[in-house]
Coordinates of C-alpha atoms in Angstrom, one line a residue:
M1 CA 103.9 100.2 95.5
S2 CA 103.5 97.5 92.9
N3 CA 101.0 97.5 91.2
K4 CA 101.0 94.2 89.9
R5 CA 100.0 92.0 92.9
Q6 CA 101.6 91.1 95.8
V7 CA 102.4 87.8 97.1
H8 CA 101.8 86.3 100.7
L9 CA 104.4 84.1 102.4
V10 CA 103.1 81.7 105.6
A11 CA 106.2 79.8 107.0
H12 CA 104.8 75.9 108.5
F13 CA 107.4 74.5 110.3
P14 CA 107.8 71.3 109.2
G15 CA 107.5 69.3 112.8
V16 CA 104.7 66.9 111.5
N17 CA 104.4 66.0 107.9
N18 CA 106.6 63.2 106.4
L19 CA 107.9 66.0 104.6
T20 CA 111.0 66.6 107.4
V21 CA 113.5 64.9 107.4
W22 CA 114.2 64.8 111.0
N23 CA 117.4 62.5 111.5
D24 CA 119.5 65.3 108.5
P25 CA 122.5 66.0 110.6
A26 CA 121.2 69.5 110.2
S27 CA 118.3 68.7 111.6
G28 CA 117.4 70.3 115.4
S29 CA 114.5 69.5 118.5
Q30 CA 111.1 69.5 117.0
I31 CA 109.8 70.3 120.6
D32 CA 112.9 71.9 121.9
F33 CA 111.5 75.6 122.6
A34 CA 114.5 76.9 120.6
S35 CA 113.4 75.4 117.5
F36 CA 109.9 77.2 117.6
R37 CA 112.0 80.4 118.8
H38 CA 114.4 80.6 115.4
F39 CA 112.3 79.5 113.2
A40 CA 108.9 81.9 114.0
Q41 CA 111.8 84.9 114.5
T42 CA 113.8 83.8 111.2
A43 CA 109.9 84.1 108.8
E44 CA 109.7 87.0 111.3
R45 CA 113.3 88.8 109.6
G46 CA 111.6 87.4 106.3
L47 CA 108.2 89.0 106.4
F48 CA 106.2 86.9 106.2
D49 CA 102.1 86.8 107.1
Y50 CA 102.4 83.5 109.4
V51 CA 103.8 81.1 111.7
F52 CA 101.7 78.1 110.6
L53 CA 101.7 74.3 112.6
A54 CA 100.1 71.8 112.3
E55 CA 98.3 69.6 114.9
G56 CA 98.7 65.7 115.7
L57 CA 96.2 64.0 117.5
R58 CA 97.5 60.8 117.6
L59 CA 101.0 59.3 116.7
R60 CA 100.2 57.0 113.4
E61 CA 100.5 53.6 113.0
H62 CA 102.7 51.4 111.1
G63 CA 100.6 47.2 111.4
G64 CA 100.0 48.5 115.2
E65 CA 102.9 49.7 116.4
I66 CA 104.1 53.3 116.2
H67 CA 105.3 55.0 113.3
D68 CA 108.2 57.0 114.2
L69 CA 109.4 57.4 110.7
D70 CA 107.9 60.4 109.5
V71 CA 107.2 62.5 113.1
A72 CA 108.9 62.6 116.2
G73 CA 106.8 63.6 118.6
R74 CA 103.0 66.5 119.1
P75 CA 103.0 69.1 121.3
A76 CA 100.0 70.7 121.9
T77 CA 98.8 73.8 119.3
L78 CA 98.1 76.6 121.0
A79 CA 100.6 76.3 124.1
I80 CA 103.2 76.6 121.0
I81 CA 101.3 79.8 119.1
T82 CA 100.8 81.7 122.3
A83 CA 104.8 81.3 122.3
M84 CA 105.7 81.4 119.6
A85 CA 103.9 85.2 119.6
A86 CA 105.5 86.1 123.1
V87 CA 109.2 86.5 121.2
T88 CA 107.7 88.1 117.6
E89 CA 105.7 90.9 117.7
R90 CA 104.4 91.4 114.2
I91 CA 104.3 87.9 112.7
G92 CA 101.2 87.2 113.1
V93 CA 100.9 83.2 114.3
V94 CA 98.0 80.1 113.3
G95 CA 97.7 76.4 114.9
T96 CA 94.7 73.8 113.1
L97 CA 92.8 72.8 115.4
S98 CA 90.2 70.1 115.5
S99 CA 86.2 71.4 115.3
T100 CA 85.5 67.7 115.7
F101 CA 86.6 67.0 118.8
N102 CA 86.6 70.0 120.5
E103 CA 83.2 72.3 122.1
P104 CA 83.2 75.5 121.1
Y105 CA 82.8 77.9 124.4
E106 CA 86.4 76.8 125.6
L107 CA 89.0 77.0 121.9
A108 CA 86.7 80.3 121.3
R109 CA 87.7 82.0 124.9
Q110 CA 91.6 80.2 124.2
L111 CA 92.3 81.4 120.8
A112 CA 90.3 85.0 121.9
S113 CA 92.5 85.0 124.8
I114 CA 95.4 84.5 122.4
D115 CA 94.8 87.3 120.0
H116 CA 94.6 90.2 123.4
L117 CA 98.2 89.1 124.5
S118 CA 99.8 88.7 120.8
G119 CA 97.5 92.4 119.6
G120 CA 95.5 90.6 116.9
R121 CA 98.3 87.7 115.9
V122 CA 96.4 85.2 116.2
G123 CA 94.3 82.7 113.7
W124 CA 92.6 78.9 113.4
N125 CA 93.1 76.7 111.1
V126 CA 89.4 75.0 111.2
V127 CA 90.0 70.5 110.4
T128 CA 87.2 68.3 110.8
S129 CA 89.4 65.6 111.5
S130 CA 90.3 62.7 108.5
D131 CA 89.4 59.5 110.4
A132 CA 87.7 57.3 113.1
F133 CA 91.8 57.0 113.9
H134 CA 91.9 59.9 115.5
G135 CA 88.2 59.9 117.0
A136 CA 89.8 56.9 119.3
N137 CA 91.3 59.2 121.9
F138 CA 88.3 61.1 122.4
R139 CA 84.9 60.4 124.6
R140 CA 82.9 60.1 121.8
G141 CA 85.1 56.6 120.9
G142 CA 84.0 57.5 117.4
F143 CA 84.0 59.1 114.3
L144 CA 81.8 61.7 112.3
P145 CA 80.5 60.5 108.8
Y146 CA 81.6 62.5 107.0
P147 CA 78.7 65.8 106.0
E148 CA 78.1 65.8 109.8
R149 CA 81.7 66.8 110.7
Y150 CA 81.1 69.8 107.8
V151 CA 78.1 70.4 109.9
R152 CA 79.7 70.5 112.6
A153 CA 82.3 72.1 111.9
A154 CA 79.5 75.4 110.3
E155 CA 77.7 75.6 113.4
F156 CA 81.6 75.5 115.7
V157 CA 82.7 78.5 112.8
T158 CA 79.2 80.3 113.8
L159 CA 79.1 80.4 116.8
A160 CA 82.6 80.9 118.3
K161 CA 82.4 84.3 116.6
Q162 CA 78.9 85.0 117.9
L163 CA 81.0 84.6 120.3
W164 CA 84.0 86.6 119.4
D165 CA 81.8 89.2 117.9
S166 CA 79.0 89.7 121.5
W167 CA 80.4 92.6 123.0
G168 CA 80.5 95.4 121.2
A169 CA 83.3 98.2 119.9
D170 CA 83.3 100.7 122.9
A171 CA 81.4 98.5 125.9
H172 CA 84.9 97.8 127.8
V173 CA 84.5 100.6 128.8
A174 CA 86.9 101.6 132.2
N175 CA 86.6 105.1 133.3
K176 CA 88.4 105.4 136.6
H177 CA 85.7 108.8 136.6
T178 CA 82.4 107.2 136.8
G179 CA 84.1 103.8 138.2
Q180 CA 82.1 102.5 135.4
F181 CA 83.8 99.1 133.7
V182 CA 82.1 97.6 131.0
D183 CA 79.0 98.5 129.0
D184 CA 76.3 96.2 129.9
A185 CA 74.0 97.3 127.7
Q186 CA 76.9 96.2 125.4
V187 CA 77.7 92.8 125.8
D188 CA 75.1 90.1 123.6
D189 CA 74.5 86.5 126.0
V190 CA 74.7 84.4 123.2
R191 CA 72.6 81.4 122.4
F192 CA 72.3 79.7 119.8
A193 CA 70.4 75.8 119.2
G194 CA 71.1 74.0 116.4
T195 CA 72.2 69.9 115.4
Q196 CA 75.2 70.0 116.9
F197 CA 75.8 72.4 119.2
D198 CA 73.3 74.2 121.9
V199 CA 74.8 76.7 123.7
S200 CA 74.2 79.9 125.6
A201 CA 77.0 82.0 126.7
T202 CA 78.3 85.1 127.5
S203 CA 81.4 85.6 126.2
T204 CA 84.3 86.5 129.7
L205 CA 85.7 88.7 126.4
P206 CA 85.6 92.1 125.2
R207 CA 85.8 91.8 121.8
S208 CA 90.2 91.3 120.0
P209 CA 91.8 94.1 118.2
Q210 CA 91.7 92.4 115.0
R211 CA 87.8 91.8 116.4
Y212 CA 88.0 87.8 116.2
P213 CA 91.2 85.2 115.0
V214 CA 91.2 85.1 110.7
I215 CA 90.1 81.6 109.9
V216 CA 91.8 80.0 107.9
Q217 CA 90.2 75.5 106.5
A218 CA 93.0 73.3 105.2
G219 CA 91.0 71.3 102.1
D220 CA 90.3 70.4 98.7
S221 CA 86.6 68.4 98.1
P222 CA 83.9 70.0 97.3
A223 CA 82.1 70.1 101.0
G224 CA 85.7 71.9 102.4
R225 CA 84.9 74.2 99.3
D226 CA 82.0 75.3 100.4
F227 CA 82.8 75.3 104.4
A228 CA 85.7 78.1 102.7
S229 CA 83.9 80.0 101.0
E230 CA 81.2 80.5 104.0
H231 CA 84.3 80.9 106.7
A232 CA 87.2 80.8 105.3
E233 CA 89.6 83.4 104.9
I234 CA 93.0 81.3 103.6
I235 CA 92.7 78.3 102.3
F236 CA 95.7 76.1 102.7
T237 CA 95.2 73.7 99.6
R238 CA 97.6 71.1 97.4
K239 CA 99.9 72.3 95.5
G240 CA 98.8 70.8 91.7
T241 CA 100.7 73.0 87.8
L242 CA 100.0 76.0 86.5
E243 CA 96.8 75.3 85.3
E244 CA 94.9 73.5 88.4
G245 CA 96.1 76.4 90.7
Q246 CA 93.3 78.9 88.0
K247 CA 90.8 76.3 87.9
F248 CA 90.7 76.1 91.6
Y249 CA 91.1 79.3 92.1
T250 CA 88.5 80.6 89.5
D251 CA 86.0 77.6 91.1
V252 CA 86.7 78.3 95.3
K253 CA 87.1 82.9 94.3
G254 CA 83.3 82.4 92.3
R255 CA 81.4 80.8 94.6
L256 CA 82.8 83.8 96.9
P257 CA 79.6 86.2 95.3
K258 CA 76.5 83.6 95.7
V259 CA 76.9 84.3 100.1
G260 CA 78.4 87.8 99.7
R261 CA 82.0 88.4 99.9
T262 CA 84.4 89.9 97.9
E263 CA 87.1 88.3 95.7
D264 CA 89.8 90.1 98.2
S265 CA 88.1 89.1 100.8
L266 CA 89.7 85.2 101.3
R267 CA 93.5 83.7 99.7
I268 CA 94.3 80.7 98.4
M269 CA 97.4 79.9 99.8
P270 CA 98.3 76.2 98.5
G271 CA 101.6 74.2 100.9
V272 CA 105.0 74.0 98.3
S273 CA 107.8 72.7 99.2
F274 CA 111.1 74.2 97.6
V275 CA 114.9 73.1 97.4
I276 CA 117.9 76.4 96.5
G277 CA 120.6 76.2 94.7
D278 CA 122.8 78.2 92.8
S279 CA 122.2 76.9 89.4
A280 CA 119.9 74.6 88.1
A281 CA 121.3 71.0 88.3
D282 CA 122.5 72.0 91.4
A283 CA 119.4 72.8 92.8
E284 CA 118.2 69.5 90.6
E285 CA 120.9 67.7 92.5
K286 CA 120.1 68.4 95.6
S287 CA 116.7 68.2 95.0
R288 CA 117.2 64.3 95.0
A289 CA 119.0 63.7 97.7
I290 CA 116.4 65.1 99.4
A291 CA 113.9 63.1 98.6
L292 CA 116.1 59.8 99.1
A293 CA 116.3 61.4 102.4
Q294 CA 112.6 61.6 102.7
V295 CA 111.9 58.0 102.0
S296 CA 114.0 55.1 104.7
P297 CA 113.9 52.1 103.4
Q298 CA 111.5 51.8 106.7
T299 CA 109.1 54.3 105.3
A300 CA 109.1 52.9 102.3
I301 CA 109.1 49.3 103.4
A302 CA 105.6 50.8 105.5
W303 CA 104.2 52.1 102.4
V304 CA 104.5 49.6 100.4
E305 CA 102.4 47.7 103.1
A306 CA 100.1 50.0 103.2
I307 CA 99.6 50.3 99.0
W308 CA 99.1 45.8 99.7
G309 CA 96.6 46.0 102.9
R310 CA 99.2 43.2 104.4
E311 CA 102.8 43.4 105.7
L312 CA 105.1 42.2 104.4
P313 CA 107.7 40.3 106.3
G314 CA 111.2 40.2 104.8
L315 CA 110.7 43.0 101.9
D316 CA 113.3 44.3 100.2
P317 CA 113.9 47.9 99.7
D318 CA 116.1 48.1 97.3
G319 CA 114.5 45.3 96.1
P320 CA 112.1 44.6 93.1
L321 CA 107.6 45.0 94.5
P322 CA 105.9 41.8 96.2
T323 CA 104.6 39.9 93.8
V324 CA 102.1 38.7 96.8
D325 CA 98.1 39.7 95.5
P326 CA 97.5 42.6 97.8
G327 CA 95.2 42.0 100.9
E328 CA 92.2 43.9 103.0
Q329 CA 94.1 45.3 106.2
E330 CA 94.7 48.7 107.3
Q331 CA 98.3 48.9 107.9
R332 CA 99.7 52.3 108.3
Q333 CA 96.6 54.1 110.7
G334 CA 96.7 57.7 110.8
Q335 CA 98.1 58.5 106.6
V336 CA 95.3 60.6 104.2
S337 CA 97.9 59.7 102.0
T338 CA 98.3 56.4 101.3
Q339 CA 94.1 56.0 101.8
V340 CA 93.0 53.2 98.6
N341 CA 89.9 52.9 96.4
D342 CA 90.9 50.2 94.3
R343 CA 93.8 48.0 95.8
L344 CA 94.2 45.9 92.7
A345 CA 94.7 48.7 90.3
R346 CA 97.1 50.7 92.6
V347 CA 98.9 48.0 92.9
Q348 CA 99.4 47.5 89.3
Q349 CA 99.6 50.2 88.3
L350 CA 102.5 50.3 90.3
R351 CA 104.2 47.5 89.6
A352 CA 103.4 48.7 86.0
R353 CA 105.3 52.2 86.7
A354 CA 108.5 49.8 88.7
E355 CA 108.8 47.7 85.7
A356 CA 108.6 50.6 83.1
E357 CA 110.9 52.8 84.7
K358 CA 113.7 49.5 86.4
L359 CA 112.4 50.5 89.8
T360 CA 113.1 49.6 93.0
V361 CA 110.7 49.6 96.0
R362 CA 111.9 52.7 98.1
Q363 CA 112.8 54.4 94.7
L364 CA 109.8 53.8 93.1
V365 CA 107.7 55.4 96.6
V366 CA 110.5 57.9 96.6
K367 CA 108.8 58.9 92.8
E368 CA 105.2 58.8 94.4
T369 CA 105.7 60.4 96.4
S370 CA 108.3 63.3 96.4
R371 CA 108.2 65.7 94.3
H372 CA 109.5 69.1 95.3
D373 CA 107.5 72.0 93.9
F374 CA 110.1 74.6 93.1
V375 CA 113.4 73.9 92.9
G376 CA 116.4 75.9 91.2
T377 CA 118.0 79.4 91.7
P378 CA 116.4 82.1 94.5
A379 CA 115.7 84.6 90.9
H380 CA 114.2 81.1 89.5
I381 CA 111.9 80.5 92.6
A382 CA 111.1 84.0 92.9
A383 CA 109.7 84.3 88.9
E384 CA 108.0 81.3 89.2
M385 CA 106.5 82.6 92.4
D386 CA 105.6 85.6 90.9
K387 CA 104.0 83.9 88.3
A388 CA 101.5 81.6 89.9
V389 CA 100.3 84.6 92.3
Q390 CA 100.5 87.1 88.6
L391 CA 98.1 84.1 86.7
R392 CA 95.7 83.8 89.6
A393 CA 96.9 80.6 90.7
A394 CA 96.8 81.1 93.8
D395 CA 97.6 84.7 96.2
G396 CA 100.7 83.1 97.9
F397 CA 101.6 80.3 99.7
V398 CA 102.9 77.9 102.2
V399 CA 106.3 77.3 102.9
I400 CA 107.4 73.8 103.5
P401 CA 111.1 73.6 104.5
H402 CA 112.6 70.0 105.4
I403 CA 115.2 71.2 108.7
T404 CA 114.1 72.7 111.9
P405 CA 114.5 74.6 112.6
T406 CA 116.3 76.1 110.4
G407 CA 115.5 75.4 107.3
L408 CA 113.3 78.6 105.7
D409 CA 116.9 80.4 106.9
E410 CA 118.2 80.0 102.9
F411 CA 114.5 80.8 101.6
V412 CA 115.1 84.4 103.4
D413 CA 118.3 85.3 102.8
R414 CA 117.9 84.4 99.5
V415 CA 114.2 83.9 97.8
V416 CA 113.1 86.8 99.4
P417 CA 114.9 89.9 98.3
E418 CA 114.3 88.4 94.5
L419 CA 110.8 88.9 95.6
Q420 CA 110.8 92.3 97.0
D421 CA 113.7 93.8 93.7
R422 CA 110.6 91.8 91.7
G423 CA 108.2 95.2 92.9
V424 CA 106.0 91.8 94.5
F425 CA 106.1 91.4 98.1
R426 CA 106.3 93.7 101.0
T427 CA 110.3 95.7 102.3
D428 CA 108.4 95.9 105.8
Y429 CA 105.1 94.4 107.3
P430 CA 102.0 97.0 107.5
Q431 CA 100.8 99.5 110.8
S432 CA 97.8 100.9 111.9
E433 CA 97.7 105.0 112.7
T434 CA 97.9 104.0 115.9
G435 CA 100.9 101.4 115.0
E436 CA 99.7 97.8 115.5
T437 CA 100.1 95.1 113.4
T438 CA 97.5 92.3 113.3
L439 CA 97.0 89.3 111.7
R440 CA 93.5 90.5 109.6
S441 CA 96.0 93.7 108.1
T442 CA 99.4 91.9 107.7
L443 CA 97.4 90.2 105.3
N444 CA 95.4 92.4 103.4
L445 CA 92.4 91.4 104.5
P446 CA 88.7 93.8 104.8
D447 CA 86.7 94.1 107.9
P448 CA 85.0 90.8 109.1
Q449 CA 81.7 91.0 108.2
A450 CA 79.0 91.2 111.7
V451 CA 78.1 88.7 112.9
N452 CA 77.3 90.6 116.4
A453 CA 73.3 90.5 116.6
R454 CA 72.8 93.9 117.0
E455 CA 75.7 95.5 114.6
Y456 CA 74.4 92.8 112.3
E457 CA 70.4 93.8 112.0
E458 CA 71.6 97.8 111.0
A459 CA 74.2 96.0 108.6
I460 CA 71.5 94.6 107.1
A461 CA 69.6 97.5 107.6

């Protein structure tokens, strides 16, 4: 194997994000299982580390009505990752699940069950959920303050790990000669008392093949970085410039020694879009067409109304920006990207750009929201990814196609071979001596730290 740093790749199913062009003639269903099967098997053919699934707990709204232009259905995460694991053999499956609106014992049990069924290929993307809009769907009827969400998330993950690790490695005996099924002495009760949870429980499941699911965390805030440095093994983040990536990488990795972790125990994976062409000019032309398709006239109006904080009846998407002053209404709930701190300043900024570049409403929204991270030939995209990893701006990428479910095919067929030719991407999945491929081994992550009370005491002795 090459001595160069290896690129890790994740395939993001493009079902619940505004990059998806769901009305493209090439797009298929976002709920039919055939779509999930094709996508997962394509990613496995491309030797990706795992398939990633976002989750939407509530349909987003625009002006009090369902905003269906950037989302077409939001199926439940656990059901899909279980189904995708059943039609693949070695690729990991990672789902997004909220620590704010689930309970630790039940979610830990569900994830451990899928981890067993898949042979240790499951990961959990821990999110704290962004706003009270989602909270209205749940029995608590409201929402936790921002700092308290991370306190709950930290307690949630700590408790889940204790449950997953409460069976010793040899607790499951199943000796048909002696009649002993379980070594009771190796099964610990879990007692957890925090500010968010007070739980006394015994896990119903033995330790999974990879000890417990890989923990993923999405977030760039200081609180998110602190949480990730202590608990996560993957950070799903936004991609900026090379310098911004290096700054983020250095900051997050620099926090690890303070919590007793090494640099290789956490992978940093920015989400990226891509457009492949036969030449640079071909790719740029495709990128412009895709960007325009990603922002329909209706989406452009909704985005502008969200910034203006008011309804704008009669606004022409192919005309100039509105001249009326902004209001204070929330027009597009559930959309973090359109939250505005200083509405008047933002409006003035947009007007200045539209005037300087002679842009219509829709053209402005395309410029503001549509940015494809890698645009070019397969060799160019592979070179840019390699460069970012070698210069420690990332450990790999979460690749987000714009077409469901075939948008990943061309990347697998044309970019992956280029990465392999450069010696920075695997040519087969790693296997243990027993032939197993766990998600943690595919990611080349170290064994997790012991959280079993007895083993933890032995580890620190």
